[in-house]
mmCIF file of C-alpha atoms in Angstrom:
data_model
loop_
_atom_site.group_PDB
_atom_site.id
_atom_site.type_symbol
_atom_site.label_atom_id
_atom_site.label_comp_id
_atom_site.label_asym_id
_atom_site.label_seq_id
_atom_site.Cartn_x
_atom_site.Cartn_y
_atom_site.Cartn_z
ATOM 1 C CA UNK A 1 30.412 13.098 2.768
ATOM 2 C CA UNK A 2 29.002 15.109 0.477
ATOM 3 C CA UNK A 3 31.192 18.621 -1.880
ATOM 4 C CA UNK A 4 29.391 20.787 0.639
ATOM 5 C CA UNK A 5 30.728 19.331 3.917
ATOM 6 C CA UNK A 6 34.551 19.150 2.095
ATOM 7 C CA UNK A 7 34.327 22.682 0.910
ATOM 8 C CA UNK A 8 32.474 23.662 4.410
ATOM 9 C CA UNK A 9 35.686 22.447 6.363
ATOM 10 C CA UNK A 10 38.215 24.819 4.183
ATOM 11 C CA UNK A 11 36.154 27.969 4.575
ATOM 12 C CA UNK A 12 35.174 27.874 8.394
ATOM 13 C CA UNK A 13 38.181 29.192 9.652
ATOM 14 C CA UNK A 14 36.954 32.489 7.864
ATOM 15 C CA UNK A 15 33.998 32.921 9.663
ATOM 16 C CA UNK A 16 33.779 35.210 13.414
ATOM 17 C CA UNK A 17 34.145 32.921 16.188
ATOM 18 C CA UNK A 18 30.396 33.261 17.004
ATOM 19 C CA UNK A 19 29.362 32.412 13.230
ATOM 20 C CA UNK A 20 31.657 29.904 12.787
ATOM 21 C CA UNK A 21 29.664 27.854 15.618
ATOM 22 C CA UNK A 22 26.019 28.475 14.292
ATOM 23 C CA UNK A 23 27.436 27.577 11.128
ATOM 24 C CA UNK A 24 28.953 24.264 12.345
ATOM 25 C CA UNK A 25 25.247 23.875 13.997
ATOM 26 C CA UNK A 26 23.219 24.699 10.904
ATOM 27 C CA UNK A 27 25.375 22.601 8.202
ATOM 28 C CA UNK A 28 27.090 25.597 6.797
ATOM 29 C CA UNK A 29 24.082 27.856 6.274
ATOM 30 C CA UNK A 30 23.380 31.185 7.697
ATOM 31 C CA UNK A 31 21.112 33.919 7.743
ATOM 32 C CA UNK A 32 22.131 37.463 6.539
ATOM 33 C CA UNK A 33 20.578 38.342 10.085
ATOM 34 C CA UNK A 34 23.105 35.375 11.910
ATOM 35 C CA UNK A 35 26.261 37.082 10.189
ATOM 36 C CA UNK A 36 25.176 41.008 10.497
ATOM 37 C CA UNK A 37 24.615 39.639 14.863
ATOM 38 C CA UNK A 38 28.051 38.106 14.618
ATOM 39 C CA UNK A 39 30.343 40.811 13.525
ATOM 40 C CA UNK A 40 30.002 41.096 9.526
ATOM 41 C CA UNK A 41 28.719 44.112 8.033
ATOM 42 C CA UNK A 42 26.016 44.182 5.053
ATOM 43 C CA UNK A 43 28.900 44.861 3.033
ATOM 44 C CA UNK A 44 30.723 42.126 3.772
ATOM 45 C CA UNK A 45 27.792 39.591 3.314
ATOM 46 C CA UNK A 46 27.390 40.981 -0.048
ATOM 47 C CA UNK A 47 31.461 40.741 -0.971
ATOM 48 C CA UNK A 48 31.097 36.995 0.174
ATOM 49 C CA UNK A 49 28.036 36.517 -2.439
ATOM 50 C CA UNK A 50 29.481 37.990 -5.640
ATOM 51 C CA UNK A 51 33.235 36.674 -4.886
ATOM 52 C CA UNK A 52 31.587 33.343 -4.498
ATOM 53 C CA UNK A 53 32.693 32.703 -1.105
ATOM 54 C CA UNK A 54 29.201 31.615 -0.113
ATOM 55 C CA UNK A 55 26.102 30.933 -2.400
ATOM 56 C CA UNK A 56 22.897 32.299 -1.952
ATOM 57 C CA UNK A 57 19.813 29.709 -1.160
ATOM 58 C CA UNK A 58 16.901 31.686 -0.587
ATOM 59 C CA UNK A 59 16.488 35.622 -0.163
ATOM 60 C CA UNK A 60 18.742 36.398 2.948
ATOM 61 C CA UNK A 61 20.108 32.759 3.553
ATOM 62 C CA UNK A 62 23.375 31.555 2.169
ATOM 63 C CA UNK A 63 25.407 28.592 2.130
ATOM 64 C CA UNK A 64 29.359 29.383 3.435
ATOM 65 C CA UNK A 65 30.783 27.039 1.242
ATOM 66 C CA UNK A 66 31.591 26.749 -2.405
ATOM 67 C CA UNK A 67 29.562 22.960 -3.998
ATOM 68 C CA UNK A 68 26.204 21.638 -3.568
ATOM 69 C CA UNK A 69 24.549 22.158 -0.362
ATOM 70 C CA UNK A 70 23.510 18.174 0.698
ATOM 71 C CA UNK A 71 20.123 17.749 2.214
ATOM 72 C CA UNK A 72 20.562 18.924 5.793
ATOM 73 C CA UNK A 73 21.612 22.315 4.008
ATOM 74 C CA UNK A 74 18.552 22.572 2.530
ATOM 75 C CA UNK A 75 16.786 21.230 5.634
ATOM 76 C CA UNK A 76 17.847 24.634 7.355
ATOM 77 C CA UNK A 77 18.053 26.966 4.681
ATOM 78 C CA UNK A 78 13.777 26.345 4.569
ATOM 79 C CA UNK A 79 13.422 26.919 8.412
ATOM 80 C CA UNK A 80 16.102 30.310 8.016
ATOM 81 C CA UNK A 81 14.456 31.529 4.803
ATOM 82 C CA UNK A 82 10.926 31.270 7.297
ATOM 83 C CA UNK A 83 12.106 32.915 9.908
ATOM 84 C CA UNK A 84 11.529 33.052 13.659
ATOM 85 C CA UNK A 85 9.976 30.192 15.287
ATOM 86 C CA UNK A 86 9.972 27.496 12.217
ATOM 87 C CA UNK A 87 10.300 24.442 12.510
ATOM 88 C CA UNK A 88 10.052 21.187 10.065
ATOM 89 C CA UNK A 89 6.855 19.455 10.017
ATOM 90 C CA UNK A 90 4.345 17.213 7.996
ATOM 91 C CA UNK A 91 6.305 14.754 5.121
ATOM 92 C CA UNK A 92 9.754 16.538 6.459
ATOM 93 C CA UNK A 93 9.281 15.552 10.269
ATOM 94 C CA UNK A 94 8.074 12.423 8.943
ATOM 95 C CA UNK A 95 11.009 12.048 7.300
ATOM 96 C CA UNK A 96 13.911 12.882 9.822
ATOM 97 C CA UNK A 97 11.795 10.815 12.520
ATOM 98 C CA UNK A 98 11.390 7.609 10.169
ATOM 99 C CA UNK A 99 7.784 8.091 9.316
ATOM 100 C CA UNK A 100 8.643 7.670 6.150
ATOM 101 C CA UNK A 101 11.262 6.284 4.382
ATOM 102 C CA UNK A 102 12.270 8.603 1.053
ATOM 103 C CA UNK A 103 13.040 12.541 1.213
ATOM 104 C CA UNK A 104 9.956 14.645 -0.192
ATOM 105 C CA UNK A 105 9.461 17.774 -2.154
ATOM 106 C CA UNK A 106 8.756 20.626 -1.532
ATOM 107 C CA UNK A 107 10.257 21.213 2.401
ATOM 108 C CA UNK A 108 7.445 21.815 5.067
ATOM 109 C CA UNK A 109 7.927 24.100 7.817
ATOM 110 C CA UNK A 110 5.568 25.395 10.018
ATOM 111 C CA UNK A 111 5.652 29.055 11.295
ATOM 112 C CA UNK A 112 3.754 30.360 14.186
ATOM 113 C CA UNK A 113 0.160 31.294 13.072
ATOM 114 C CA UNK A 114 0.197 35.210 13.537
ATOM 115 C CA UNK A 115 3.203 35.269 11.057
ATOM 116 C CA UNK A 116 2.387 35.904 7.212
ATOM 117 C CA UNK A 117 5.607 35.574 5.028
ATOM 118 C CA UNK A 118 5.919 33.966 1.576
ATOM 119 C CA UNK A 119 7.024 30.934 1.239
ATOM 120 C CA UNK A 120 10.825 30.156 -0.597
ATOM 121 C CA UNK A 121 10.817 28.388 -3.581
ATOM 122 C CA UNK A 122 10.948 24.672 -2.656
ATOM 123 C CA UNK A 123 9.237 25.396 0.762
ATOM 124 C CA UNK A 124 5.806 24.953 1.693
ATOM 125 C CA UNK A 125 4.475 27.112 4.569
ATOM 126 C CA UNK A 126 2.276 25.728 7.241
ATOM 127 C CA UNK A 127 0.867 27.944 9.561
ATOM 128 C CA UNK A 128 -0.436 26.881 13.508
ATOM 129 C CA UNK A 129 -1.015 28.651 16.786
ATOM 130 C CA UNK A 130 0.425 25.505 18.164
ATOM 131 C CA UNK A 131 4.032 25.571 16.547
ATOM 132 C CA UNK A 132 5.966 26.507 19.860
ATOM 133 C CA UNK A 133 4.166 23.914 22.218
ATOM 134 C CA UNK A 134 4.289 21.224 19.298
ATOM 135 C CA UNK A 135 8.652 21.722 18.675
ATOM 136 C CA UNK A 136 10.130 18.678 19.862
ATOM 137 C CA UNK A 137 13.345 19.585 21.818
ATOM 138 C CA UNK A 138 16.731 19.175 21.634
ATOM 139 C CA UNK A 139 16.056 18.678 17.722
ATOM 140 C CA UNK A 140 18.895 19.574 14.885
ATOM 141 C CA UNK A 141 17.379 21.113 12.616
ATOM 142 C CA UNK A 142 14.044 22.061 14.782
ATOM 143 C CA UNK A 143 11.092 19.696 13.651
ATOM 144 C CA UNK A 144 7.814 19.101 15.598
ATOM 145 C CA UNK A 145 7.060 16.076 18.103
ATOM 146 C CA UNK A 146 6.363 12.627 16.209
ATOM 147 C CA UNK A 147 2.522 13.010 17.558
ATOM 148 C CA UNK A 148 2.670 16.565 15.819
ATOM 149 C CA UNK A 149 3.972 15.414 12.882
ATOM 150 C CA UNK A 150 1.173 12.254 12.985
ATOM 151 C CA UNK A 151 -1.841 15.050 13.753
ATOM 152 C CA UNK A 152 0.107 17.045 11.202
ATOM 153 C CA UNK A 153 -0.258 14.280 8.505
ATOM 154 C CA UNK A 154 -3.351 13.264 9.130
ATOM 155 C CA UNK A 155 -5.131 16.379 8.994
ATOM 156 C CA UNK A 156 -3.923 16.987 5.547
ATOM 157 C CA UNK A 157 -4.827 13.433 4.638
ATOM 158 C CA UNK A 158 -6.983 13.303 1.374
ATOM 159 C CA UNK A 159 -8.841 10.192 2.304
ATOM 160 C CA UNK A 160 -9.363 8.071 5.447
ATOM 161 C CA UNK A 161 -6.838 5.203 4.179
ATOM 162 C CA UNK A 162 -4.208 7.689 4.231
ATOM 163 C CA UNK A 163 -4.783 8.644 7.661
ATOM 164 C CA UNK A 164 -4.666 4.714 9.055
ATOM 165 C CA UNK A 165 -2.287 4.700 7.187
ATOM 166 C CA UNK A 166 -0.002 7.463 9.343
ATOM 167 C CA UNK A 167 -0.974 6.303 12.384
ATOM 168 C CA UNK A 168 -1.179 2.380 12.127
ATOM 169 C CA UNK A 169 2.681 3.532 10.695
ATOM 170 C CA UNK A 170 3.580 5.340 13.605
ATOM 171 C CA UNK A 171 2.786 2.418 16.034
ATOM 172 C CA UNK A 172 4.224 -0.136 14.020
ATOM 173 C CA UNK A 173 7.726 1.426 14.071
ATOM 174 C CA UNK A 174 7.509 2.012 17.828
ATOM 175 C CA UNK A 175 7.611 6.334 17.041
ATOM 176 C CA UNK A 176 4.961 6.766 19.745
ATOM 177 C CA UNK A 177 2.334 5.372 21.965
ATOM 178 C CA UNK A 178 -1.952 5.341 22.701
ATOM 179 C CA UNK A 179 -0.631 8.204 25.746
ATOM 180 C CA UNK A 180 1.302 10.770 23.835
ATOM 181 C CA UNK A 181 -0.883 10.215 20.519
ATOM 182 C CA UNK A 182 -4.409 11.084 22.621
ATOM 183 C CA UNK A 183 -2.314 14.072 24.819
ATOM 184 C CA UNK A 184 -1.552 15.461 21.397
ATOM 185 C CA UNK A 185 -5.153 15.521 19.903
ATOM 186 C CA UNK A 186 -6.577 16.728 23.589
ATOM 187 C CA UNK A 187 -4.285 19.553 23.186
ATOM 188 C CA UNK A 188 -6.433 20.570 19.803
ATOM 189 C CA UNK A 189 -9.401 22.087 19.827
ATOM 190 C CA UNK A 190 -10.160 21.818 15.957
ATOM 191 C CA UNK A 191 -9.130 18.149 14.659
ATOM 192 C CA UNK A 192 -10.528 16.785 11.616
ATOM 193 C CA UNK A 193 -11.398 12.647 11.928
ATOM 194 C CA UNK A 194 -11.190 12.575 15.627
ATOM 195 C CA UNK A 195 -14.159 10.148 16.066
ATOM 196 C CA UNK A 196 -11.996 7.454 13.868
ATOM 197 C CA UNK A 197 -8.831 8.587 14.876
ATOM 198 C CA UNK A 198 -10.130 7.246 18.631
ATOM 199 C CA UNK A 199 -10.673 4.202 16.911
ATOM 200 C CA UNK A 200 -7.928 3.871 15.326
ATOM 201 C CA UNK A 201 -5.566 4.684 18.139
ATOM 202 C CA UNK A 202 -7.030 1.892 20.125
ATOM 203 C CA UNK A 203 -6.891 -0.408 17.281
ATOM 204 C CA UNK A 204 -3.025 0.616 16.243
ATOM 205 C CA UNK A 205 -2.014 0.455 20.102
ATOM 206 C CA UNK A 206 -3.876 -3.551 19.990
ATOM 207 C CA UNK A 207 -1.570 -4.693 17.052
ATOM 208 C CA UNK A 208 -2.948 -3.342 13.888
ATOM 209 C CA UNK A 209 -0.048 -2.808 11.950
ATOM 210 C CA UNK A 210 -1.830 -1.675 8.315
ATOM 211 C CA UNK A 211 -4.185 -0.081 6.848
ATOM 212 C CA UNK A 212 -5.333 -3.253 5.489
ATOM 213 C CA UNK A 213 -5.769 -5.174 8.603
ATOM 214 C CA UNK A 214 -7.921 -2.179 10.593
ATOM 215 C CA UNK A 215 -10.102 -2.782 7.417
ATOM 216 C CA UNK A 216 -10.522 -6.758 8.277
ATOM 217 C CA UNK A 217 -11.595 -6.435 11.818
ATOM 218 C CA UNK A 218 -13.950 -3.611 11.012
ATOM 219 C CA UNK A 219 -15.317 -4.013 7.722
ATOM 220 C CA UNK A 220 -15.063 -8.061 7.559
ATOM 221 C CA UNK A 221 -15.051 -9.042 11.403
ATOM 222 C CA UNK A 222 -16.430 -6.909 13.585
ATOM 223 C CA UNK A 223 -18.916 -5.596 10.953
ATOM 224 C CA UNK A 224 -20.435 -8.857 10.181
ATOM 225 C CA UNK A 225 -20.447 -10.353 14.101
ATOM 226 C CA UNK A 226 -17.527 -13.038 12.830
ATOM 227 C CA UNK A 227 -15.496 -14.050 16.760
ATOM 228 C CA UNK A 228 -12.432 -11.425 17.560
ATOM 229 C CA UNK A 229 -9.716 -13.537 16.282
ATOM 230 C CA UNK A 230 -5.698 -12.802 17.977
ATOM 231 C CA UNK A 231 -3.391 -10.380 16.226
ATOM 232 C CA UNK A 232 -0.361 -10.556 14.884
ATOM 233 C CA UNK A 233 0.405 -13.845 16.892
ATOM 234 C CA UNK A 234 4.234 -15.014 17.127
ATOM 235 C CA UNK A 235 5.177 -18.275 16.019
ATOM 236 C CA UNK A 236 8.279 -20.220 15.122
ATOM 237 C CA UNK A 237 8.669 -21.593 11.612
ATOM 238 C CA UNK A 238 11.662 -23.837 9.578
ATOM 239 C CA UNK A 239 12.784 -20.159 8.627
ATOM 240 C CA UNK A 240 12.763 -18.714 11.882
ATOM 241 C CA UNK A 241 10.495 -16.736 14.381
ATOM 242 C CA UNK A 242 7.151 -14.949 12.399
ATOM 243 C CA UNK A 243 3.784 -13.742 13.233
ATOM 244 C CA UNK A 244 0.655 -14.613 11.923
ATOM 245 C CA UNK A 245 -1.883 -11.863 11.054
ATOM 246 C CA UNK A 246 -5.076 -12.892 12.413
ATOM 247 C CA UNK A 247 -5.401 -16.284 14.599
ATOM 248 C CA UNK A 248 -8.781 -17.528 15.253
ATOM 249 C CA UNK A 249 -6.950 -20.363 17.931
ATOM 250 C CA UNK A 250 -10.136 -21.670 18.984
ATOM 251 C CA UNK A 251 -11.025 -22.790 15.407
ATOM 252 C CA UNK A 252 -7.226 -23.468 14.101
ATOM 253 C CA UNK A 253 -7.777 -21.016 11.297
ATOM 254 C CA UNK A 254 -5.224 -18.171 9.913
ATOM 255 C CA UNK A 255 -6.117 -15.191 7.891
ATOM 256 C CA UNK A 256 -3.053 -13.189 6.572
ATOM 257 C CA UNK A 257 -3.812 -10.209 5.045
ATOM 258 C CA UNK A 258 -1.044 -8.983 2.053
ATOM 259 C CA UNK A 259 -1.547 -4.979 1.288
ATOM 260 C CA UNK A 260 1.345 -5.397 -1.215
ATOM 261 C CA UNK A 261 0.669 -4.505 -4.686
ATOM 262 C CA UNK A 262 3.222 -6.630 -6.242
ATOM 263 C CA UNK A 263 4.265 -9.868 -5.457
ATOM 264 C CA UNK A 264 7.728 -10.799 -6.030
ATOM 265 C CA UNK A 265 9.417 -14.122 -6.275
ATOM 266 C CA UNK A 266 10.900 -14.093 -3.101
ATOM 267 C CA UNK A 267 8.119 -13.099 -0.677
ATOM 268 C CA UNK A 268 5.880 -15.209 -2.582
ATOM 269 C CA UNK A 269 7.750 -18.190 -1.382
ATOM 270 C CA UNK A 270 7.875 -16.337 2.226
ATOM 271 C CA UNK A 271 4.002 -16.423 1.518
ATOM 272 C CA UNK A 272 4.129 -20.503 0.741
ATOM 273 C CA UNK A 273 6.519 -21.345 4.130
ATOM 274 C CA UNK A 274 4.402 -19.993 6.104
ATOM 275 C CA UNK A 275 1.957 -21.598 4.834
ATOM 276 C CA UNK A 276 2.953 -24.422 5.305
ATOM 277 C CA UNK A 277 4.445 -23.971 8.454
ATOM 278 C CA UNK A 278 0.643 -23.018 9.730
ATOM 279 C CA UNK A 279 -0.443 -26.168 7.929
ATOM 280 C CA UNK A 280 2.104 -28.479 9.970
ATOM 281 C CA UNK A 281 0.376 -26.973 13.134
ATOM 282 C CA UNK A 282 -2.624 -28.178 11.803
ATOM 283 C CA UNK A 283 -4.203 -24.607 10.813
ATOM 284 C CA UNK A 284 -6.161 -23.932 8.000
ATOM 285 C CA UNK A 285 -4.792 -20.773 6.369
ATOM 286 C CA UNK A 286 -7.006 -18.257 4.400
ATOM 287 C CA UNK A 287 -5.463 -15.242 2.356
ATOM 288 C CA UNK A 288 -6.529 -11.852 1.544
ATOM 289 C CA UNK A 289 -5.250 -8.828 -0.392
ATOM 290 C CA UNK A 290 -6.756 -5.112 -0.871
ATOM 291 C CA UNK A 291 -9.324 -6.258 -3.461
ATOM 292 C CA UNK A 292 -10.901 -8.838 -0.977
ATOM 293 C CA UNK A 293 -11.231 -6.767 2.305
ATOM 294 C CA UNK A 294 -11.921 -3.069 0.634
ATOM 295 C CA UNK A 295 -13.920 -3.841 -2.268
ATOM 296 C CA UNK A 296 -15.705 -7.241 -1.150
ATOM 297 C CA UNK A 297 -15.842 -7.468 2.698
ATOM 298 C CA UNK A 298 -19.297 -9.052 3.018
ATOM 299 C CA UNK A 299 -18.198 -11.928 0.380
ATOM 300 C CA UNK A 300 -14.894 -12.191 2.781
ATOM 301 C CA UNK A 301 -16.822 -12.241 5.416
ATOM 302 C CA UNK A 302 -19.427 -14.993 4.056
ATOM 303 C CA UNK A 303 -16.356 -17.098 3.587
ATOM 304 C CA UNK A 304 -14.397 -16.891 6.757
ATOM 305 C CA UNK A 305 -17.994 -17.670 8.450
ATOM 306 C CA UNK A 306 -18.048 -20.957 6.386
ATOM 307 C CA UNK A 307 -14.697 -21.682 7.171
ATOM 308 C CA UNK A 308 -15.293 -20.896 10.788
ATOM 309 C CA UNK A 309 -18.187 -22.854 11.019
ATOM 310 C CA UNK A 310 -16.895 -26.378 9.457
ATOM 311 C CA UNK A 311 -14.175 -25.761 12.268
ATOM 312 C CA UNK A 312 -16.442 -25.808 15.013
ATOM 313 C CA UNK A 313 -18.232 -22.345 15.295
ATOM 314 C CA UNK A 314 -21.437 -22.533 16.006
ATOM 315 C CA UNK A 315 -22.492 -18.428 15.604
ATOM 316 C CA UNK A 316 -23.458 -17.172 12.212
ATOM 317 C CA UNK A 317 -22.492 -13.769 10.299
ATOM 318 C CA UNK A 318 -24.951 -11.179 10.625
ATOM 319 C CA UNK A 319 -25.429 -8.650 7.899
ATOM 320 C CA UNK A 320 -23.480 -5.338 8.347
ATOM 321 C CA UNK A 321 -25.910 -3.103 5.999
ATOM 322 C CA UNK A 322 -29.553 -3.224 3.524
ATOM 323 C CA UNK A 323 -27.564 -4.478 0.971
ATOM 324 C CA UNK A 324 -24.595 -6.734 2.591
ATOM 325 C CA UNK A 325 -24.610 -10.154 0.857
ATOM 326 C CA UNK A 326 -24.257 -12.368 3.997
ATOM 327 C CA UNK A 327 -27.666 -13.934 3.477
#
């Protein structure tokens, strides 16, 4: 419990019956508009700020309490200090929905698109004809729908990793689905990467769970004619249940693909049982990494065709561009 939600409890009884309940609601902040509507004159908001009964936030939003707002405060001090019709969105929706997994800075809040305010400090203004229709209900504080919020994201994306990156994300933590994700985008009529985000829906909503493995059966295996292998296959190990990345079953060969930039001790030896455990099932078990399947597809490709091949395959890899190395 944080100092704001002790002092909060103290001070409420202060508060007009009306204010005290939006208060409660809005984790001890108001707008000077919420008290004026509840009974308090101008005067009286203005007593409460220099006697240090409540603590301004932003121009015309205050906290009730004496201490440090915590970050709900905040939260709804961003959407006040906007005004009618905010709501959280982008990193911030991501955020309270479990897009992601760390607070960010600044606060984003949308506002509806005829609206032109300036933003608080520590609040960054979105604006979008869409913000009503794209609220998702029953929400405390207001934020928009997860498929908002993945739209949101992606549009802002700097590069196209970032975007598989939101939405492979938002699949992978069972936020949404291929339905509510394509009703979304229908509902836009301007939406930056919607060509690949088709492709990527289908591919997220078939068991792509990374960034790294949409890369692998695009780039690597679809790109260079290699056989559609299974995805993220189940499978029961000496440490328990798992799932193997890619399983090509016809030709007893894994390919695990490892995004992670570092490698600690203990998920290396993760790495090694299963392994091993693929090994005792008689599967051959190839691993690659960012470097492998971003920078170096066609070499990836060349080898998981040789591999494929000594294993019974009879195809060969055809070359995915002038200057792709599969020969």
């Amino acid at each position: 419990m944080s100092v704001g939600t002790l002092t909060l409890s103290g001070m409420v009884s202060e508060l007009p019956p009306t204010l005290r309940y939006v208060s409660q609601r809005q984790q001890g902040v108001v707008s000077r508009a919420q008290a004026i509507r509840a009974g308090l004159s101008p005067s009286m908001v203005k007593f409460r700020v220099r006697s240090s009964r409540w603590q301004q936030l932003h121009p015309g939003v205050y906290a009730t309490f004496t201490g440090p707002p915590g970050r709900g405060g905040w939260l709804w001090a961003a959407i006040l200090s906007a005004g009618p019709g905010a709501v959280l969105s982008h990193q911030t929706a991501a955020e309270l929905q479990g897009l992601t997994d760390k607070p960010t800075r600044p606060i984003h809040v949308t506002v509806p698109g005829q609206r032109h305010i300036v933003a608080a400090t520590g609040v960054f203004l979105h604006r979008s004809g869409r913000a009503v229709e794209a609220v998702q209900g029953d929400t405390n504080p207001p934020r928009t729908r997860v498929e908002e919020t993945v739209l949101d994201l992606t549009q802002t994306a700097a590069n196209f990793d970032d975007v598989c990156g939101w939405v492979t994300r938002a699949f992978a933590r069972d936020l949404t689905d291929e339905t509510r994700l394509r009703g979304a985008m229908s509902a836009r009529m301007r939406l930056r990467w919607r060509a690949d985000l088709d492709e990527l829906i289908k591919a997220a909503a078939g068991g792509d769970h990374s960034v790294l493995e949409f890369r692998y059966d695009r780039d690597v295996e679809r790109a260079h004619g290699l056989p559609e292998s299974s995805r993220q296959v189940p499978f029961r190990g000496p440490s328990g249940r798992g799932r193997r990345d890619r399983v090509y079953e016809q030709y007893g060969l894994v390919v695990e693909l490892d995004g992670r930039l570092a490698h600690p001790a203990e998920t290396q030896w993760k790495d090694k049982a299963r392994d091993n455990a693929a090994a005792v099932d008689r599967l051959q078990t190839l691993r690659y990494g960012w470097t492998d399947v971003r920078q170096h597809p066609c070499g990836t490709a060349i080898q998981v065709a040789k591999v494929l091949r000594a294993r019974g395959w009879d195809g060969r890899p055809r070359r995915c561009s002038p200057g792709c190395l599969v020969p």
